[in-house]
Amino acid sequence: MHLSERISRISISTTAAVLHEAERMRAAGVDLADFGAGEPDFKTPENIREAGIRAIREGFTRYTPVGGIPELKEAVCEWHRREFGTAYSPSEVIITAGGKQAIFNTISALINPGDEVLLPVPYWVSFRDIAHYAGGRTVLLPTAEESGYRLRADEVERALTPRTRLLIVNSPNNPSGAVMEPGESRRIVELAAARGIVVMADECYSHFVYDGRPASLGALAGAREHAVVIGSMSKTFAMTGWRIGFALAPAALIEAMVRLQSHTTTNPNSIAQKAAVEALLGPQDAVREMCAEYRRRRDFIVQALRGISGIRCPLPAGSFYAFPNVSRYLSKGGYATPFDLAAALLREARVATVPGEAFGTSEHIRLSYATSMRQIEQGLARMKEFLEATWTTPGRS
Ligand code: PLP
């Protein structure tokens, strides 16, 4: 059977091979320290689960409006106003099946074949593949380790061309944990306005920041006209399986996304929408507690990584990932690529990580610390032992 040219532009990410092997080992009963999954290890808070149960009991089980129930759109606007000081109205909101569908809708509604999509590196791989699927050309924009991989407006400005249509920013960042400086975000929105480009700001990790308060690019002057803000219930409220996200954008773009959604998934899950209303308007203690716990884990994991000879790791200011530079083990340790190193770590130290290739880099691995302190302690001890043995015995694998 012939597949379309379009589908051949996207691939299962390089992470899949390592993660499948991890899955196989776990099924075989191997005691694995798993830093692979980008998913909170917390349960969805009880009040939110109860709201879902209530929706089922009340029979709220039918199709809803394509772009989401009015009650949830209002709740998103109110939560966003309360948390970030923005001023969106319901006509500027679409509710989607997770942040990923909001990203897919945005890129599909904006990108023509040949349009350039400016993508800072390291990036979350779906940005690249979705842009390619839409026919866009990704232009990669490296960020520097010395600045903790924070994106700077002057670097963006230098990379703009007359074909640039969209700039993707992701703060707090997956995989680097970088959080953008407010001044840089402001300059980026100004640039977008001046050059007629759109900024898509993925803020799915907004509430996991460890210095200062959560912030949204959507609160900046000009952002309502020139930016799309992507949000998600998945990480903030530990609701990955419920599949609710949203986009905030100018009403004409929202209307285009609703059109697309009406021919793909129709509406987001009705029950999950009710649960999301509770998440946004109910008590927020669980979010603060999760953030405090991630912070504790971040401090431990970064210190432990820095305690391994030859590893460099900037302190991530947000999200729940550490992104150490392991290039010394590639040059001296005898591994050709982060993929090879991650495979050896899995095989020999029983530690699952994601190789940098998945994020457009050839010098890193990613560790998610959305896992228990016990696993973090055990896994880092095993990693240190294995890597330092490699260090003294180059080529061991
Ligand atoms: N954006 C980033 C940067 C992510 O890391 C993820 C999930 O890992 C998502 C968006 C999408 O999450 P969801 O579709 O569950 O909202």
PDB file of N, CA, C and O in Angstrom, residues 286-339:
ATOM      1  N   ALA A 286      -2.674  21.408  45.625  1.00  0.00           N
ATOM      2  CA  ALA A 286      -1.937  20.263  45.074  1.00  0.00           C
ATOM      3  C   ALA A 286      -0.864  20.732  44.082  1.00  0.00           C
ATOM      4  O   ALA A 286       0.220  20.148  44.018  1.00  0.00           O
ATOM      5  N   VAL A 287      -1.161  21.791  43.338  1.00  0.00           N
ATOM      6  CA  VAL A 287      -0.189  22.295  42.354  1.00  0.00           C
ATOM      7  C   VAL A 287       1.055  22.796  43.089  1.00  0.00           C
ATOM      8  O   VAL A 287       2.192  22.489  42.718  1.00  0.00           O
ATOM      9  N   ARG A 288       0.811  23.548  44.179  1.00  0.00           N
ATOM     10  CA  ARG A 288       1.940  24.077  44.952  1.00  0.00           C
ATOM     11  C   ARG A 288       2.744  22.944  45.591  1.00  0.00           C
ATOM     12  O   ARG A 288       3.972  22.976  45.626  1.00  0.00           O
ATOM     13  N   GLU A 289       2.020  21.920  46.082  1.00  0.00           N
ATOM     14  CA  GLU A 289       2.719  20.789  46.712  1.00  0.00           C
ATOM     15  C   GLU A 289       3.571  20.029  45.696  1.00  0.00           C
ATOM     16  O   GLU A 289       4.711  19.657  45.982  1.00  0.00           O
ATOM     17  N   MET A 290       3.015  19.817  44.506  1.00  0.00           N
ATOM     18  CA  MET A 290       3.790  19.098  43.479  1.00  0.00           C
ATOM     19  C   MET A 290       5.028  19.904  43.096  1.00  0.00           C
ATOM     20  O   MET A 290       6.116  19.356  42.935  1.00  0.00           O
ATOM     21  N   CYS A 291       4.848  21.212  42.982  1.00  0.00           N
ATOM     22  CA  CYS A 291       5.970  22.066  42.602  1.00  0.00           C
ATOM     23  C   CYS A 291       7.081  21.988  43.658  1.00  0.00           C
ATOM     24  O   CYS A 291       8.262  21.869  43.321  1.00  0.00           O
ATOM     25  N   ALA A 292       6.681  22.013  44.938  1.00  0.00           N
ATOM     26  CA  ALA A 292       7.682  21.955  46.019  1.00  0.00           C
ATOM     27  C   ALA A 292       8.428  20.617  45.973  1.00  0.00           C
ATOM     28  O   ALA A 292       9.646  20.560  46.179  1.00  0.00           O
ATOM     29  N   GLU A 293       7.704  19.553  45.678  1.00  0.00           N
ATOM     30  CA  GLU A 293       8.342  18.233  45.611  1.00  0.00           C
ATOM     31  C   GLU A 293       9.288  18.154  44.402  1.00  0.00           C
ATOM     32  O   GLU A 293      10.412  17.646  44.517  1.00  0.00           O
ATOM     33  N   TYR A 294       8.873  18.679  43.256  1.00  0.00           N
ATOM     34  CA  TYR A 294       9.760  18.666  42.087  1.00  0.00           C
ATOM     35  C   TYR A 294      11.035  19.464  42.380  1.00  0.00           C
ATOM     36  O   TYR A 294      12.119  19.094  41.967  1.00  0.00           O
ATOM     37  N   ARG A 295      10.858  20.543  43.095  1.00  0.00           N
ATOM     38  CA  ARG A 295      12.017  21.376  43.409  1.00  0.00           C
ATOM     39  C   ARG A 295      13.034  20.611  44.255  1.00  0.00           C
ATOM     40  O   ARG A 295      14.239  20.649  44.027  1.00  0.00           O
ATOM     41  N   ARG A 296      12.523  19.877  45.248  1.00  0.00           N
ATOM     42  CA  ARG A 296      13.372  19.070  46.123  1.00  0.00           C
ATOM     43  C   ARG A 296      14.145  18.044  45.277  1.00  0.00           C
ATOM     44  O   ARG A 296      15.337  17.846  45.421  1.00  0.00           O
ATOM     45  N   ARG A 297      13.425  17.417  44.357  1.00  0.00           N
ATOM     46  CA  ARG A 297      14.052  16.407  43.505  1.00  0.00           C
ATOM     47  C   ARG A 297      15.062  17.044  42.547  1.00  0.00           C
ATOM     48  O   ARG A 297      16.120  16.481  42.280  1.00  0.00           O
ATOM     49  N   ARG A 298      14.700  18.208  42.017  1.00  0.00           N
ATOM     50  CA  ARG A 298      15.620  18.890  41.106  1.00  0.00           C
ATOM     51  C   ARG A 298      16.942  19.181  41.802  1.00  0.00           C
ATOM     52  O   ARG A 298      18.017  18.920  41.267  1.00  0.00           O
ATOM     53  N   ASP A 299      16.854  19.714  43.034  1.00  0.00           N
ATOM     54  CA  ASP A 299      18.079  20.066  43.744  1.00  0.00           C
ATOM     55  C   ASP A 299      18.947  18.830  43.945  1.00  0.00           C
ATOM     56  O   ASP A 299      20.164  18.865  43.762  1.00  0.00           O
ATOM     57  N   PHE A 300      18.293  17.715  44.288  1.00  0.00           N
ATOM     58  CA  PHE A 300      19.061  16.488  44.531  1.00  0.00           C
ATOM     59  C   PHE A 300      19.683  15.969  43.237  1.00  0.00           C
ATOM     60  O   PHE A 300      20.875  15.656  43.172  1.00  0.00           O
ATOM     61  N   ILE A 301      18.870  15.884  42.190  1.00  0.00           N
ATOM     62  CA  ILE A 301      19.340  15.222  40.957  1.00  0.00           C
ATOM     63  C   ILE A 301      20.463  16.027  40.295  1.00  0.00           C
ATOM     64  O   ILE A 301      21.439  15.463  39.806  1.00  0.00           O
ATOM     65  N   VAL A 302      20.334  17.347  40.321  1.00  0.00           N
ATOM     66  CA  VAL A 302      21.362  18.172  39.672  1.00  0.00           C
ATOM     67  C   VAL A 302      22.670  18.060  40.441  1.00  0.00           C
ATOM     68  O   VAL A 302      23.750  17.911  39.857  1.00  0.00           O
ATOM     69  N   GLN A 303      22.571  18.060  41.764  1.00  0.00           N
ATOM     70  CA  GLN A 303      23.790  17.911  42.561  1.00  0.00           C
ATOM     71  C   GLN A 303      24.420  16.546  42.316  1.00  0.00           C
ATOM     72  O   GLN A 303      25.642  16.432  42.163  1.00  0.00           O
ATOM     73  N   ALA A 304      23.587  15.508  42.235  1.00  0.00           N
ATOM     74  CA  ALA A 304      24.111  14.161  42.004  1.00  0.00           C
ATOM     75  C   ALA A 304      24.746  14.059  40.617  1.00  0.00           C
ATOM     76  O   ALA A 304      25.797  13.441  40.448  1.00  0.00           O
ATOM     77  N   LEU A 305      24.130  14.683  39.624  1.00  0.00           N
ATOM     78  CA  LEU A 305      24.706  14.643  38.270  1.00  0.00           C
ATOM     79  C   LEU A 305      26.043  15.377  38.235  1.00  0.00           C
ATOM     80  O   LEU A 305      27.003  14.906  37.630  1.00  0.00           O
ATOM     81  N   ARG A 306      26.086  16.517  38.918  1.00  0.00           N
ATOM     82  CA  ARG A 306      27.341  17.283  38.934  1.00  0.00           C
ATOM     83  C   ARG A 306      28.434  16.532  39.689  1.00  0.00           C
ATOM     84  O   ARG A 306      29.620  16.811  39.510  1.00  0.00           O
ATOM     85  N   GLY A 307      28.007  15.593  40.525  1.00  0.00           N
ATOM     86  CA  GLY A 307      28.976  14.788  41.284  1.00  0.00           C
ATOM     87  C   GLY A 307      29.561  13.649  40.463  1.00  0.00           C
ATOM     88  O   GLY A 307      30.411  12.907  40.950  1.00  0.00           O
ATOM     89  N   ILE A 308      29.127  13.469  39.228  1.00  0.00           N
ATOM     90  CA  ILE A 308      29.688  12.423  38.358  1.00  0.00           C
ATOM     91  C   ILE A 308      30.782  13.068  37.508  1.00  0.00           C
ATOM     92  O   ILE A 308      30.545  14.097  36.862  1.00  0.00           O
ATOM     93  N   SER A 309      31.981  12.468  37.509  1.00  0.00           N
ATOM     94  CA  SER A 309      33.110  13.065  36.780  1.00  0.00           C
ATOM     95  C   SER A 309      32.730  13.376  35.334  1.00  0.00           C
ATOM     96  O   SER A 309      32.151  12.526  34.660  1.00  0.00           O
ATOM     97  N   GLY A 310      33.062  14.569  34.904  1.00  0.00           N
ATOM     98  CA  GLY A 310      32.924  14.911  33.483  1.00  0.00           C
ATOM     99  C   GLY A 310      31.548  15.358  33.046  1.00  0.00           C
ATOM    100  O   GLY A 310      31.360  15.713  31.889  1.00  0.00           O
ATOM    101  N   ILE A 311      30.570  15.330  33.954  1.00  0.00           N
ATOM    102  CA  ILE A 311      29.219  15.753  33.547  1.00  0.00           C
ATOM    103  C   ILE A 311      28.988  17.213  33.922  1.00  0.00           C
ATOM    104  O   ILE A 311      29.340  17.635  35.023  1.00  0.00           O
ATOM    105  N   ARG A 312      28.420  17.955  32.980  1.00  0.00           N
ATOM    106  CA  ARG A 312      28.030  19.342  33.280  1.00  0.00           C
ATOM    107  C   ARG A 312      26.514  19.427  33.223  1.00  0.00           C
ATOM    108  O   ARG A 312      25.889  18.815  32.359  1.00  0.00           O
ATOM    109  N   CYS A 313      25.940  20.191  34.153  1.00  0.00           N
ATOM    110  CA  CYS A 313      24.479  20.292  34.156  1.00  0.00           C
ATOM    111  C   CYS A 313      24.043  21.634  34.724  1.00  0.00           C
ATOM    112  O   CYS A 313      24.124  21.863  35.929  1.00  0.00           O
ATOM    113  N   PRO A 314      23.583  22.552  33.842  1.00  0.00           N
ATOM    114  CA  PRO A 314      23.045  23.812  34.373  1.00  0.00           C
ATOM    115  C   PRO A 314      21.835  23.514  35.257  1.00  0.00           C
ATOM    116  O   PRO A 314      21.172  22.487  35.076  1.00  0.00           O
ATOM    117  N   LEU A 315      21.565  24.408  36.204  1.00  0.00           N
ATOM    118  CA  LEU A 315      20.415  24.214  37.097  1.00  0.00           C
ATOM    119  C   LEU A 315      19.141  24.579  36.335  1.00  0.00           C
ATOM    120  O   LEU A 315      18.969  25.735  35.941  1.00  0.00           O
ATOM    121  N   PRO A 316      18.258  23.597  36.099  1.00  0.00           N
ATOM    122  CA  PRO A 316      17.027  23.950  35.376  1.00  0.00           C
ATOM    123  C   PRO A 316      16.119  24.808  36.247  1.00  0.00           C
ATOM    124  O   PRO A 316      15.881  24.472  37.407  1.00  0.00           O
ATOM    125  N   ALA A 317      15.608  25.912  35.697  1.00  0.00           N
ATOM    126  CA  ALA A 317      14.768  26.817  36.488  1.00  0.00           C
ATOM    127  C   ALA A 317      13.312  26.398  36.495  1.00  0.00           C
ATOM    128  O   ALA A 317      12.503  26.936  37.239  1.00  0.00           O
ATOM    129  N   GLY A 318      12.959  25.436  35.637  1.00  0.00           N
ATOM    130  CA  GLY A 318      11.558  25.009  35.581  1.00  0.00           C
ATOM    131  C   GLY A 318      11.395  23.655  34.925  1.00  0.00           C
ATOM    132  O   GLY A 318      12.378  22.989  34.608  1.00  0.00           O
ATOM    133  N   SER A 319      10.148  23.242  34.719  1.00  0.00           N
ATOM    134  CA  SER A 319       9.718  21.917  34.212  1.00  0.00           C
ATOM    135  C   SER A 319      10.226  20.815  35.147  1.00  0.00           C
ATOM    136  O   SER A 319      10.575  21.101  36.293  1.00  0.00           O
ATOM    137  N   PHE A 320      10.249  19.570  34.707  1.00  0.00           N
ATOM    138  CA  PHE A 320      10.776  18.539  35.618  1.00  0.00           C
ATOM    139  C   PHE A 320      11.792  17.639  34.939  1.00  0.00           C
ATOM    140  O   PHE A 320      11.751  16.425  35.062  1.00  0.00           O
ATOM    141  N   TYR A 321      12.731  18.304  34.223  1.00  0.00           N
ATOM    142  CA  TYR A 321      13.783  17.568  33.536  1.00  0.00           C
ATOM    143  C   TYR A 321      15.157  18.139  33.881  1.00  0.00           C
ATOM    144  O   TYR A 321      15.303  19.345  34.049  1.00  0.00           O
ATOM    145  N   ALA A 322      16.147  17.224  33.948  1.00  0.00           N
ATOM    146  CA  ALA A 322      17.541  17.648  33.986  1.00  0.00           C
ATOM    147  C   ALA A 322      18.137  17.254  32.641  1.00  0.00           C
ATOM    148  O   ALA A 322      17.775  16.203  32.083  1.00  0.00           O
ATOM    149  N   PHE A 323      19.037  18.099  32.132  1.00  0.00           N
ATOM    150  CA  PHE A 323      19.527  17.902  30.760  1.00  0.00           C
ATOM    151  C   PHE A 323      21.056  18.009  30.767  1.00  0.00           C
ATOM    152  O   PHE A 323      21.626  18.994  30.284  1.00  0.00           O
ATOM    153  N   PRO A 324      21.717  16.995  31.371  1.00  0.00           N
ATOM    154  CA  PRO A 324      23.169  17.090  31.484  1.00  0.00           C
ATOM    155  C   PRO A 324      23.890  16.933  30.152  1.00  0.00           C
ATOM    156  O   PRO A 324      23.447  16.177  29.291  1.00  0.00           O
ATOM    157  N   ASN A 325      25.024  17.655  30.051  1.00  0.00           N
ATOM    158  CA  ASN A 325      25.916  17.499  28.906  1.00  0.00           C
ATOM    159  C   ASN A 325      26.851  16.321  29.209  1.00  0.00           C
ATOM    160  O   ASN A 325      27.593  16.348  30.182  1.00  0.00           O
ATOM    161  N   VAL A 326      26.769  15.315  28.357  1.00  0.00           N
ATOM    162  CA  VAL A 326      27.555  14.089  28.597  1.00  0.00           C
ATOM    163  C   VAL A 326      28.631  13.910  27.530  1.00  0.00           C
ATOM    164  O   VAL A 326      29.123  12.804  27.303  1.00  0.00           O
ATOM    165  N   SER A 327      29.010  15.013  26.874  1.00  0.00           N
ATOM    166  CA  SER A 327      29.907  14.895  25.712  1.00  0.00           C
ATOM    167  C   SER A 327      31.256  14.260  26.082  1.00  0.00           C
ATOM    168  O   SER A 327      31.873  13.604  25.256  1.00  0.00           O
ATOM    169  N   ARG A 328      31.703  14.451  27.332  1.00  0.00           N
ATOM    170  CA  ARG A 328      32.981  13.847  27.735  1.00  0.00           C
ATOM    171  C   ARG A 328      32.932  12.328  27.616  1.00  0.00           C
ATOM    172  O   ARG A 328      33.913  11.689  27.296  1.00  0.00           O
ATOM    173  N   TYR A 329      31.762  11.764  27.864  1.00  0.00           N
ATOM    174  CA  TYR A 329      31.635  10.306  27.766  1.00  0.00           C
ATOM    175  C   TYR A 329      31.537   9.852  26.322  1.00  0.00           C
ATOM    176  O   TYR A 329      31.725   8.681  26.013  1.00  0.00           O
ATOM    177  N   LEU A 330      31.217  10.787  25.452  1.00  0.00           N
ATOM    178  CA  LEU A 330      31.139  10.436  24.036  1.00  0.00           C
ATOM    179  C   LEU A 330      32.539  10.489  23.431  1.00  0.00           C
ATOM    180  O   LEU A 330      32.934   9.619  22.680  1.00  0.00           O
ATOM    181  N   SER A 331      33.325  11.485  23.828  1.00  0.00           N
ATOM    182  CA  SER A 331      34.665  11.572  23.258  1.00  0.00           C
ATOM    183  C   SER A 331      35.618  10.584  23.933  1.00  0.00           C
ATOM    184  O   SER A 331      36.316   9.838  23.272  1.00  0.00           O
ATOM    185  N   LYS A 332      35.597  10.551  25.276  1.00  0.00           N
ATOM    186  CA  LYS A 332      36.570   9.710  25.969  1.00  0.00           C
ATOM    187  C   LYS A 332      36.011   8.350  26.348  1.00  0.00           C
ATOM    188  O   LYS A 332      36.740   7.392  26.506  1.00  0.00           O
ATOM    189  N   GLY A 333      34.713   8.299  26.537  1.00  0.00           N
ATOM    190  CA  GLY A 333      34.119   7.058  27.054  1.00  0.00           C
ATOM    191  C   GLY A 333      33.889   6.014  25.980  1.00  0.00           C
ATOM    192  O   GLY A 333      33.572   4.871  26.279  1.00  0.00           O
ATOM    193  N   GLY A 334      34.016   6.417  24.725  1.00  0.00           N
ATOM    194  CA  GLY A 334      33.926   5.430  23.663  1.00  0.00           C
ATOM    195  C   GLY A 334      32.538   5.235  23.084  1.00  0.00           C
ATOM    196  O   GLY A 334      32.336   4.341  22.276  1.00  0.00           O
ATOM    197  N   TYR A 335      31.584   6.066  23.464  1.00  0.00           N
ATOM    198  CA  TYR A 335      30.259   5.943  22.862  1.00  0.00           C
ATOM    199  C   TYR A 335      30.153   6.957  21.736  1.00  0.00           C
ATOM    200  O   TYR A 335      30.543   8.115  21.902  1.00  0.00           O
ATOM    201  N   ALA A 336      29.592   6.521  20.607  1.00  0.00           N
ATOM    202  CA  ALA A 336      29.571   7.413  19.447  1.00  0.00           C
ATOM    203  C   ALA A 336      28.533   8.515  19.615  1.00  0.00           C
ATOM    204  O   ALA A 336      28.744   9.648  19.203  1.00  0.00           O
ATOM    205  N   THR A 337      27.417   8.198  20.225  1.00  0.00           N
ATOM    206  CA  THR A 337      26.296   9.147  20.278  1.00  0.00           C
ATOM    207  C   THR A 337      25.598   9.052  21.637  1.00  0.00           C
ATOM    208  O   THR A 337      25.751   8.050  22.351  1.00  0.00           O
ATOM    209  N   PRO A 338      24.792  10.073  21.968  1.00  0.00           N
ATOM    210  CA  PRO A 338      23.992   9.959  23.201  1.00  0.00           C
ATOM    211  C   PRO A 338      23.096   8.715  23.170  1.00  0.00           C
ATOM    212  O   PRO A 338      22.865   8.082  24.189  1.00  0.00           O
ATOM    213  N   PHE A 339      22.635   8.366  21.968  1.00  0.00           N
ATOM    214  CA  PHE A 339      21.795   7.173  21.845  1.00  0.00           C
ATOM    215  C   PHE A 339      22.550   5.928  22.324  1.00  0.00           C
ATOM    216  O   PHE A 339      22.026   5.118  23.090  1.00  0.00           O
TER     217      PHE A 339
END
